[in-house]
Short mmCIF file of C-alpha atoms and ligand atoms in Angstrom, two decimals:
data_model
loop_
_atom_site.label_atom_id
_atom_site.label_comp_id
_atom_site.label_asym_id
_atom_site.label_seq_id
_atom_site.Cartn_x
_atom_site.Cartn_y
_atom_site.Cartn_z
CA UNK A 1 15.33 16.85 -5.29
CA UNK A 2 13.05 16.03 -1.99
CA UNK A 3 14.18 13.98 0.31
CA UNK A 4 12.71 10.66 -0.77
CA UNK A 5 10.37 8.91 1.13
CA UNK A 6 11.34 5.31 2.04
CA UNK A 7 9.71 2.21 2.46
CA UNK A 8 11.64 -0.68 3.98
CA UNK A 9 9.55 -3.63 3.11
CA UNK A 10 10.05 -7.05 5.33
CA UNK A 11 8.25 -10.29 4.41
CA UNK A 12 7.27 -12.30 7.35
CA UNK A 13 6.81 -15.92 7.90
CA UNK A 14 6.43 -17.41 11.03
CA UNK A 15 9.12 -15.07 12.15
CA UNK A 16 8.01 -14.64 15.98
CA UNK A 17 11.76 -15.75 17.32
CA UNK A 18 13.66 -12.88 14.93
CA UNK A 19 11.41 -10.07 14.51
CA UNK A 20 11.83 -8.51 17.92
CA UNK A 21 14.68 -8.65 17.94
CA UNK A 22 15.20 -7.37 13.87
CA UNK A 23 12.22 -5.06 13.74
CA UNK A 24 13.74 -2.07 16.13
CA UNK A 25 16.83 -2.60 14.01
CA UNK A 26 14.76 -1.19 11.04
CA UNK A 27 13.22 1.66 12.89
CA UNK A 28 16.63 2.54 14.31
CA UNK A 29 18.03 2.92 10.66
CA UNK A 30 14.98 4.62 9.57
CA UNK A 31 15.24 7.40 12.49
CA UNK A 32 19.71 7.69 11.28
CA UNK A 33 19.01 7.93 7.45
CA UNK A 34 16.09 10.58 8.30
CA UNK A 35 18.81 12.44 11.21
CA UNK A 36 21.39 12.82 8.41
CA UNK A 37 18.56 14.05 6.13
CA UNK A 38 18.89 11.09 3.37
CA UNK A 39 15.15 10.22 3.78
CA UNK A 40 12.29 11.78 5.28
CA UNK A 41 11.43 11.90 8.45
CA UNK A 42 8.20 9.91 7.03
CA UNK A 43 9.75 6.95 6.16
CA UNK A 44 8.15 3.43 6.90
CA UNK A 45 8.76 0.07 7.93
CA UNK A 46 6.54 -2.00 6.13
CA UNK A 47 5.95 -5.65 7.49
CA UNK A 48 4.43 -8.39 5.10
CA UNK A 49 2.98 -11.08 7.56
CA UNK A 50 2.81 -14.08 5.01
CA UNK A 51 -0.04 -15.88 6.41
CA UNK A 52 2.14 -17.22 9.40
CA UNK A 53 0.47 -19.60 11.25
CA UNK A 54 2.89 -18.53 14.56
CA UNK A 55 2.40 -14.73 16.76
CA UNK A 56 4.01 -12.79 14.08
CA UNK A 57 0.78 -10.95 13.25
CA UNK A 58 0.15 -10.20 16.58
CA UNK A 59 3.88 -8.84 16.83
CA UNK A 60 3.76 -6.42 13.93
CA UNK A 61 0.32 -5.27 15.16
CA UNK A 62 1.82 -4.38 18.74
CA UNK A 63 4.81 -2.88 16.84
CA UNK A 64 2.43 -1.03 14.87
CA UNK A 65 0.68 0.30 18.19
CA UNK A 66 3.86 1.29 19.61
CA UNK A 67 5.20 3.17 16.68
CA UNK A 68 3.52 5.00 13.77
CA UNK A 69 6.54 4.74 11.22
CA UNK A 70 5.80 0.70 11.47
CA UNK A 71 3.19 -0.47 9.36
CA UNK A 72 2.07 -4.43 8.72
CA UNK A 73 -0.42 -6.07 6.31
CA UNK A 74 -1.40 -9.65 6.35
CA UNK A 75 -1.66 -11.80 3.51
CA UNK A 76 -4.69 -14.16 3.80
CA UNK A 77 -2.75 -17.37 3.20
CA UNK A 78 0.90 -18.53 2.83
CA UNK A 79 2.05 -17.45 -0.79
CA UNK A 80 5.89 -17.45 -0.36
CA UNK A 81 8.13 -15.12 -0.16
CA UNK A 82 8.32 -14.05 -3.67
CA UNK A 83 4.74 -12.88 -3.41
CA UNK A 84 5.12 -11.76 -0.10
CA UNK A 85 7.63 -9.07 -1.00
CA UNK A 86 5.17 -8.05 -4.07
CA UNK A 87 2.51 -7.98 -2.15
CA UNK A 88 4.48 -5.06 0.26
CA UNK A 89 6.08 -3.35 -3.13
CA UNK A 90 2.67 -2.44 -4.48
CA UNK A 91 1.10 -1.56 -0.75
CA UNK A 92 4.08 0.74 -1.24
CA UNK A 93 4.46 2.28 -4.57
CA UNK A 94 1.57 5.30 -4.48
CA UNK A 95 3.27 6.15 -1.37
CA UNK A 96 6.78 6.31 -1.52
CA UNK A 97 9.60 7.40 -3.60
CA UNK A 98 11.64 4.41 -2.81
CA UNK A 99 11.48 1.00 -1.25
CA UNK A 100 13.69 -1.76 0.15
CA UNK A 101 13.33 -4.74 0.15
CA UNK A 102 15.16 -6.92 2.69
CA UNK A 103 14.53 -10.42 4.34
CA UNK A 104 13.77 -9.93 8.39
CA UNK A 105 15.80 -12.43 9.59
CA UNK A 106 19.11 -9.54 9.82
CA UNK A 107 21.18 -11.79 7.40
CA UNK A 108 21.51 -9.01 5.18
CA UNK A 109 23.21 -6.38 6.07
CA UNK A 110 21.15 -3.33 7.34
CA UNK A 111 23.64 -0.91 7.34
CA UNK A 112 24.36 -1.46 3.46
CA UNK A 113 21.09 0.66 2.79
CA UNK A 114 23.26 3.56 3.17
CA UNK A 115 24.96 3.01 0.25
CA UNK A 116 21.88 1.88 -1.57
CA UNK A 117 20.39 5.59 -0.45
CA UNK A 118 23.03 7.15 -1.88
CA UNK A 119 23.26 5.33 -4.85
CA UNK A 120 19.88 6.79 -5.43
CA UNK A 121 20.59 10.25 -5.17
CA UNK A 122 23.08 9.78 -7.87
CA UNK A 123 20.91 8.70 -9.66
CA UNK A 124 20.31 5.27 -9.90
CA UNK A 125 16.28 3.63 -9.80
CA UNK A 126 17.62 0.26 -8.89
CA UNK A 127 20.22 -0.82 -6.64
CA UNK A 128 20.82 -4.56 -6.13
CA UNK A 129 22.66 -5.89 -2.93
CA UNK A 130 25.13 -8.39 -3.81
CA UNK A 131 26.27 -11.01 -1.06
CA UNK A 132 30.47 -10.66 -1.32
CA UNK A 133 31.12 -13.41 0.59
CA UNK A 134 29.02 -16.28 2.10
CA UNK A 135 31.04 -17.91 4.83
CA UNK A 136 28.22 -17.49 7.05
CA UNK A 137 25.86 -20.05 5.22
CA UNK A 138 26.48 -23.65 5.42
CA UNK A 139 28.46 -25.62 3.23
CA UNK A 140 24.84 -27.11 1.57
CA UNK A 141 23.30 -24.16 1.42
CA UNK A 142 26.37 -22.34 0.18
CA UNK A 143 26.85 -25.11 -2.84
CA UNK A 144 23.21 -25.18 -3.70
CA UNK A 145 23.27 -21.68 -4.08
CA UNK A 146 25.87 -21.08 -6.02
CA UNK A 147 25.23 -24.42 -8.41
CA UNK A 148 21.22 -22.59 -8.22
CA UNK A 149 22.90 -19.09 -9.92
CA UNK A 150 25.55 -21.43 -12.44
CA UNK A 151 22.20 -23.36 -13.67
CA UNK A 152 20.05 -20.53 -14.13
CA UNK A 153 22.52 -18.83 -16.45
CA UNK A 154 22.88 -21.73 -18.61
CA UNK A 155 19.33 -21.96 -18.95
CA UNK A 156 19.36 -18.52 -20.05
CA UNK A 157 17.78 -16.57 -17.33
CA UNK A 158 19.65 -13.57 -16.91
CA UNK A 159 20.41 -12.83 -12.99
CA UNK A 160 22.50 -10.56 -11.09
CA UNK A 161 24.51 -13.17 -9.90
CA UNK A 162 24.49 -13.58 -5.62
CA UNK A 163 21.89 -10.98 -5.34
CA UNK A 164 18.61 -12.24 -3.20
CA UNK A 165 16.05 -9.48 -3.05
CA UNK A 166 17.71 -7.09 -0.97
CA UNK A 167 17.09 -4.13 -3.18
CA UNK A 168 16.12 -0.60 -3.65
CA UNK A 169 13.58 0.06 -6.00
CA UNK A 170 12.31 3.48 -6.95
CA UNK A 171 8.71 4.07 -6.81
CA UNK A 172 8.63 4.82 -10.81
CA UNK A 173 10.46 1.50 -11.21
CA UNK A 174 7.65 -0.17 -9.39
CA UNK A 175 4.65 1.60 -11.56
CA UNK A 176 6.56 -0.32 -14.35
CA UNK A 177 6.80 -3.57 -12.38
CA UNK A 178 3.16 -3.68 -11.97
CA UNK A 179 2.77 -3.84 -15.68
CA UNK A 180 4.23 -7.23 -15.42
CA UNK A 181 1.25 -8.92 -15.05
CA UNK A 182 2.89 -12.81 -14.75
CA UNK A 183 1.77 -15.05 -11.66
CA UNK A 184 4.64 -17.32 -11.81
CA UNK A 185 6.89 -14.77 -9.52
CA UNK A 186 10.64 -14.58 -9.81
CA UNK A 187 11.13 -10.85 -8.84
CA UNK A 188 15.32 -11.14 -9.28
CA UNK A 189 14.20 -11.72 -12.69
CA UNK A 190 11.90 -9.67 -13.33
CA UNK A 191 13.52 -6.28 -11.98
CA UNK A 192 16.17 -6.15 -14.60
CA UNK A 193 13.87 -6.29 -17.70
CA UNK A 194 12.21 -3.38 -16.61
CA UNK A 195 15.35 -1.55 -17.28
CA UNK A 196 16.34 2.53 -16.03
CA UNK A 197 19.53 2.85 -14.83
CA UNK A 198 20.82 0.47 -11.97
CA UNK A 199 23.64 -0.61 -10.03
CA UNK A 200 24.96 -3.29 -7.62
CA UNK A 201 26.37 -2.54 -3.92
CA UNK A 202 28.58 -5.35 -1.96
CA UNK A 203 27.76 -6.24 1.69
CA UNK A 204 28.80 -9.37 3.26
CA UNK A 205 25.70 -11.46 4.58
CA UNK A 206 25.70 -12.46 8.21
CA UNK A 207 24.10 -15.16 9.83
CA UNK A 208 20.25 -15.56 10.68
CA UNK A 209 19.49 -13.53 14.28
CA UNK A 210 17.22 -16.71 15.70
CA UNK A 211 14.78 -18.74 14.30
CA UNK A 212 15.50 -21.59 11.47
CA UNK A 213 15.13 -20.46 7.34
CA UNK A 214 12.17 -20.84 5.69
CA UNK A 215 13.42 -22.11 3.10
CA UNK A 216 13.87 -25.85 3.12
CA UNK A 217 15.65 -27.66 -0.12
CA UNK A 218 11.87 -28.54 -1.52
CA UNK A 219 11.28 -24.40 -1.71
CA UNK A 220 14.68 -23.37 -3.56
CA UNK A 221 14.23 -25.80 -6.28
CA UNK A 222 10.96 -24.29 -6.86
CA UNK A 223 12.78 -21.01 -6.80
CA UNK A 224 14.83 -22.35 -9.49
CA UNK A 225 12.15 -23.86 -11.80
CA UNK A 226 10.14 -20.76 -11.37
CA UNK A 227 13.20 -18.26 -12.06
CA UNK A 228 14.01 -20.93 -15.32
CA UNK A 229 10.37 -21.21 -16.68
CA UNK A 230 9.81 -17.46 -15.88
CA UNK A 231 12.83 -16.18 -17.71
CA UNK A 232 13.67 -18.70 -20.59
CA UNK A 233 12.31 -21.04 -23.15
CA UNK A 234 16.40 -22.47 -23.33
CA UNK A 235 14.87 -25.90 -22.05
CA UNK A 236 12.81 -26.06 -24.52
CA UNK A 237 15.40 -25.43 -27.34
CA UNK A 238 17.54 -27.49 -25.89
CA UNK A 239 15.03 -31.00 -25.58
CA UNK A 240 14.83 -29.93 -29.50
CA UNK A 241 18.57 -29.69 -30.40
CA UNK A 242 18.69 -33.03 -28.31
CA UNK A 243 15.51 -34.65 -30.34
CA UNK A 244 17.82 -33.90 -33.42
CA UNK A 245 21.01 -35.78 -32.27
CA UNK A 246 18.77 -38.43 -31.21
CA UNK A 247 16.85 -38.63 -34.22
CA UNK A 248 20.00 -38.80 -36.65
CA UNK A 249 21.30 -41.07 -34.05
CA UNK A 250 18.21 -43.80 -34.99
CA UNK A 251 18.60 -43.11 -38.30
CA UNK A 252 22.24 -44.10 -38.54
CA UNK A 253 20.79 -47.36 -36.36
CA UNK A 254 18.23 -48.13 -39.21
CA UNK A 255 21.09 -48.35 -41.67
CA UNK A 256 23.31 -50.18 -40.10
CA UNK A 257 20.81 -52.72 -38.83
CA UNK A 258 19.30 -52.97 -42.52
CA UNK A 259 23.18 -53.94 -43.57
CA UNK A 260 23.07 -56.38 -40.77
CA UNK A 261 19.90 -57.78 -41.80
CA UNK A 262 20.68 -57.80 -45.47
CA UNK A 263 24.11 -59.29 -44.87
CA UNK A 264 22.27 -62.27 -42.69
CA UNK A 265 24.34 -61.35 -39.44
CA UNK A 266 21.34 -60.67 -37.68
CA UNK A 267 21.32 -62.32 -33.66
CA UNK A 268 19.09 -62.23 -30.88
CA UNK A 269 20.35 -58.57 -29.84
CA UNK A 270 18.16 -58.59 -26.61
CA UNK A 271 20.89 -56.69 -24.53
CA UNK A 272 21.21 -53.80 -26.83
CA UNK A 273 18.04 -53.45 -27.57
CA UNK A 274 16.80 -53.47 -24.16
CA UNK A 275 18.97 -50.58 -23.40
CA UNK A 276 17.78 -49.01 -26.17
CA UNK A 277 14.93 -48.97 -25.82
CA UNK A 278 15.34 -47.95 -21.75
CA UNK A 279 17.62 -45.10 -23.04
CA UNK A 280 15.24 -43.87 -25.33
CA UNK A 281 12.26 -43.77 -23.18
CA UNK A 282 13.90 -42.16 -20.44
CA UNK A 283 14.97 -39.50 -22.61
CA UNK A 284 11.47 -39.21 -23.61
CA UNK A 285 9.78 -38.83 -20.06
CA UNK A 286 12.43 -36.09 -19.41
CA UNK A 287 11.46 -33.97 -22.30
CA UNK A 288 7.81 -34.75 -21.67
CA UNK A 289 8.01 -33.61 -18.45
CA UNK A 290 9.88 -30.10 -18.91
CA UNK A 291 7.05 -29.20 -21.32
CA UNK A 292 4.66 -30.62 -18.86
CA UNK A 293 6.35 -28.16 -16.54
CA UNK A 294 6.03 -25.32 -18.95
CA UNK A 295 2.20 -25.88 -19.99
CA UNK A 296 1.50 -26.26 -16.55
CA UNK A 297 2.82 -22.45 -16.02
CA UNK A 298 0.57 -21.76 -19.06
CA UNK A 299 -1.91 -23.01 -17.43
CA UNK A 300 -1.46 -21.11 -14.37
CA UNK A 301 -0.94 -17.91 -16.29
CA UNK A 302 -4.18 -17.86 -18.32
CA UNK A 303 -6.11 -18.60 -14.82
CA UNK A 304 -5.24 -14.62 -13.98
CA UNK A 305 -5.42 -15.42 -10.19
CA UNK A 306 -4.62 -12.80 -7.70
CA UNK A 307 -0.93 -13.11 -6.58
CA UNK A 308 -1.62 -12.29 -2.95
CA UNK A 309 -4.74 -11.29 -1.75
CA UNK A 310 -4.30 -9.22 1.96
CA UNK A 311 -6.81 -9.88 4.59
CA UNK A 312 -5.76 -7.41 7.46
CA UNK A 313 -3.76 -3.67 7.39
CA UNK A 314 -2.67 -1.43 10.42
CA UNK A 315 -3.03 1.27 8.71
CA UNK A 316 -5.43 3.25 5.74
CA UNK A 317 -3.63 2.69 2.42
CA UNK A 318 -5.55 6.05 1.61
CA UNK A 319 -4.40 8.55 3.77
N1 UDP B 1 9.46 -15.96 3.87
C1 UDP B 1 8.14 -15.66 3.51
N2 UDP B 1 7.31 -16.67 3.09
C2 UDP B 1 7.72 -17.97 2.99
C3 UDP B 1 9.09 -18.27 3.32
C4 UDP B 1 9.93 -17.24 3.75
O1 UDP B 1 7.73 -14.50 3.58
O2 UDP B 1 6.92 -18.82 2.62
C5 UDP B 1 10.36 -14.87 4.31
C6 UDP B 1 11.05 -15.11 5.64
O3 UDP B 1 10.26 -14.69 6.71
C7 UDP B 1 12.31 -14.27 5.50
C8 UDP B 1 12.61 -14.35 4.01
O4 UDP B 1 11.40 -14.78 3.38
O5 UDP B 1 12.09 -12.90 5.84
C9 UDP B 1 13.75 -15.29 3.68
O6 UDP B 1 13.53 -16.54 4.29
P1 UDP B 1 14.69 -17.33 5.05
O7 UDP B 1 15.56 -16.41 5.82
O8 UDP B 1 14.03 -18.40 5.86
O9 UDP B 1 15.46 -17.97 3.83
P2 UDP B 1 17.06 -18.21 3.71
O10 UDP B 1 17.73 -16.93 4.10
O11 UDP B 1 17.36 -19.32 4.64
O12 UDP B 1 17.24 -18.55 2.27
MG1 MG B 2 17.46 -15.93 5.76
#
């Protein structure tokens, strides 16, 4: 086998405090993997600039000056990071053999892409980073997470469990991916139903270089409604298995309140009734508003928008 070509692909938002500091990192483990002949000498850093509103454009363009393995293209709007790391995936795929994919704050550990290289030269298309550990995230964030992967596999979306989207990804993996035609994005979904063989590497995730995360409380639980809705109909299944209970529930009610009635020890029942009728209701509006949440992806879906549209490139995709 060739060595493979590599494409380390970085989404970008409002990143100006991290990425000079992160960006040389990248090159600098681009230039050792090529030196010990893992990769060739080729390779490319591939920045996603996800319509930041801050000098992170004009940072990957000088970085693109100074050095032709760094390329950058520039979404036209904020799309979030999910789209932001498709976006770079299929800028990538005609022209690699591999990518990864890795967030540019340096949380994740850069030096774990050795493993991941070597992984796939055994012969793996897909190799998922795993966090072992994560003592460097706050308590909050480190709960939320955790209670984020719990929740998802009850609903019945299948995840690696702890893996963010610090992965390699071969380029025939990705020819497959683009098949998947969905604009509701959950990409740690999506990767293992297209299948070939992959595996999972440990690396313990560090703390964020500078700058504060981009991704406030609001954004994960759209993460998490997205991965659900993406990956699962279990919410729906379940709002019917509930319905059922609820329905033989009533009916049990009816009986016994015809005995009552029949018996004459009917009362003025306000109390229970009230709550009843509360209980009921609120049960209702919940069940209403998970299919809401699921005809409004529908909705979305038959729309076929573009998932990111990219305004600006350093560099001719067609070379
Ligand atoms: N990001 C992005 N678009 C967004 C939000 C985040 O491209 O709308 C990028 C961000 O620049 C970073 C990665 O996604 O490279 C992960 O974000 P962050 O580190 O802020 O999230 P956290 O690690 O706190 O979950
Ligand atoms: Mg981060």
């Amino acid at each position: 086998m060739n060595t493979p070509r590599l494409y380390i692909v970085v989404p970008c938002y409002n990143e100006q405090e991290v990425l000079p500091i992160t960006a040389p990192m990248f090159l600098d483990k681009l230039g050792q993997l090529a030196a010990e002949g893992k990769i060739s000498a080729d390779s490319r850093l591939l920045l996603v600039d996800d319509g930041s509103r801050d000098g992170t454009w004009d940072i990957i363009s000088g970085l693109a000056e100074a050095d032709e393995r760094c390329i950058g293209i520039r979404q036209s709007r904020n799309r979030g990071h999910q789209n932001a790391v498709l976006a770079g995936l299929m800028e990538a795929k005609d022209s690699c053999d591999i990518t990864i994919s890795i967030d540019c704050d340096g949380q994740d550990d850069i030096n774990a892409m050795d493993r991941m290289v070597d992984e796939y030269l055994g012969g793996c298309e897909v190799v998922y980073g795993v966090r072992s550990e994560r003592k460097s995230d706050s308590f909050f964030k480190r709960t939320t997470a955790q209670g984020f992967y719990k929740f998802l596999a009850a609903m019945g979306a299948e995840v690696v469990y702890n893996h963010a989207d610090y992965r390699l990804i071969s380029s025939r993996v990705l020819r497959e991916l683009a098949g998947f035609k969905e604009v509701n994005l959950y990409l740690r979904g999506m990767v293992p139903l297209v299948g070939f063989k992959s595996t999972s590497i440990e690396y313990a995730r560090a703390e964020r270089l500078a700058g504060d995360s981009k991704y406030p409380l609001r954004k994960m639980l759209s993460l998490a409604a997205d991965g659900i809705t993406s990956l699962s109909v279990k919410p729906l299944r379940l709002i019917m298995s509930f319905g059922i209970v609820v329905a033989f529930l009533s009916f049990v009610g009816v009986i016994w309140a015809l005995i009552a009635a029949l018996s004459g020890r009917t009362v003025a029942g306000w109390a229970s009734m009230t709550c009843i009728i509360c209980f009921v209701s609120g049960v209702q509006l919940i069940c209403l508003g998970i299919i809401g949440e699921y005809i409004g992806k529908i909705y979305m879906e038959t729309k076929h928008r573009p998932r990111y549209i990219i305004s600006e490139r350093t560099w001719d995709k067609n070379d």
